[in-house]
PDB file of C-alpha atoms in Angstrom:
ATOM      1  CA  UNK A   1     -16.442  29.833  -5.162  1.00 92.00           C
ATOM      2  CA  UNK A   2     -18.905  26.864  -5.549  1.00 94.00           C
ATOM      3  CA  UNK A   3     -16.127  25.250  -7.604  1.00 96.00           C
ATOM      4  CA  UNK A   4     -13.560  25.624  -4.593  1.00 96.00           C
ATOM      5  CA  UNK A   5     -15.962  24.080  -2.214  1.00 96.00           C
ATOM      6  CA  UNK A   6     -16.673  21.071  -4.630  1.00 96.00           C
ATOM      7  CA  UNK A   7     -13.133  20.666  -5.115  1.00 97.00           C
ATOM      8  CA  UNK A   8     -12.365  20.792  -1.353  1.00 96.00           C
ATOM      9  CA  UNK A   9     -15.179  18.180  -0.659  1.00 96.00           C
ATOM     10  CA  UNK A  10     -13.706  15.727  -3.294  1.00 96.00           C
ATOM     11  CA  UNK A  11     -10.305  16.188  -2.064  1.00 96.00           C
ATOM     12  CA  UNK A  12     -11.528  15.391   1.480  1.00 97.00           C
ATOM     13  CA  UNK A  13     -13.092  12.243   0.334  1.00 95.00           C
ATOM     14  CA  UNK A  14     -10.164  11.162  -2.090  1.00 97.00           C
ATOM     15  CA  UNK A  15      -7.111  11.684   0.242  1.00 97.00           C
ATOM     16  CA  UNK A  16      -8.179   9.032   3.036  1.00 96.00           C
ATOM     17  CA  UNK A  17      -8.849   6.428   0.324  1.00 96.00           C
ATOM     18  CA  UNK A  18      -5.642   7.248  -1.329  1.00 97.00           C
ATOM     19  CA  UNK A  19      -3.504   6.869   1.750  1.00 98.00           C
ATOM     20  CA  UNK A  20      -5.514   3.629   2.661  1.00 98.00           C
ATOM     21  CA  UNK A  21      -4.402   2.327  -0.910  1.00 98.00           C
ATOM     22  CA  UNK A  22      -0.907   3.285  -0.129  1.00 98.00           C
ATOM     23  CA  UNK A  23      -0.924   1.490   3.179  1.00 98.00           C
ATOM     24  CA  UNK A  24      -2.403  -1.614   1.799  1.00 98.00           C
ATOM     25  CA  UNK A  25       0.373  -1.662  -1.066  1.00 99.00           C
ATOM     26  CA  UNK A  26       3.000  -1.497   1.535  1.00 98.00           C
ATOM     27  CA  UNK A  27       1.757  -4.206   3.593  1.00 99.00           C
ATOM     28  CA  UNK A  28       1.430  -6.302   0.595  1.00 98.00           C
ATOM     29  CA  UNK A  29       5.060  -5.680  -0.588  1.00 98.00           C
ATOM     30  CA  UNK A  30       6.062  -6.553   2.964  1.00 98.00           C
ATOM     31  CA  UNK A  31       4.345  -9.859   2.837  1.00 98.00           C
ATOM     32  CA  UNK A  32       5.768 -10.525  -0.386  1.00 99.00           C
ATOM     33  CA  UNK A  33       9.241  -9.810   0.669  1.00 98.00           C
ATOM     34  CA  UNK A  34       9.009 -11.892   3.746  1.00 98.00           C
ATOM     35  CA  UNK A  35       7.444 -14.926   1.734  1.00 98.00           C
ATOM     36  CA  UNK A  36      10.490 -14.493  -0.614  1.00 98.00           C
ATOM     37  CA  UNK A  37      12.931 -14.504   2.036  1.00 98.00           C
ATOM     38  CA  UNK A  38      11.600 -17.532   3.466  1.00 96.00           C
ATOM     39  CA  UNK A  39      11.709 -19.370   0.079  1.00 96.00           C
ATOM     40  CA  UNK A  40      15.397 -18.067  -0.495  1.00 96.00           C
ATOM     41  CA  UNK A  41      16.255 -18.997   3.319  1.00 95.00           C
ATOM     42  CA  UNK A  42      14.757 -22.753   2.667  1.00 93.00           C
ATOM     43  CA  UNK A  43      16.334 -23.124  -0.599  1.00 91.00           C
ATOM     44  CA  UNK A  44      19.724 -21.995   0.700  1.00 88.00           C
ATOM     45  CA  UNK A  45      19.519 -24.261   3.871  1.00 87.00           C
ATOM     46  CA  UNK A  46      19.146 -27.401   1.792  1.00 78.00           C
ATOM     47  CA  UNK A  47      22.496 -26.867  -0.197  1.00 66.00           C
TER      48      UNK A  47
END
C-alpha cells in the first residue's frame, strides 16, 4: 500500500512538469516556424 502512495505522489509531481515541458517545446517550435517563415518570405521577396 505504501508503494502505491509513493507512486501516486511521484506521478502528481511529474505530470505537471512534463506538461510544462511539452508546452515549452511547442512554443519553441512555433517561434522557430515563424522565424523560418519570415526568412523565406524575405528571401522570396528579393527575387
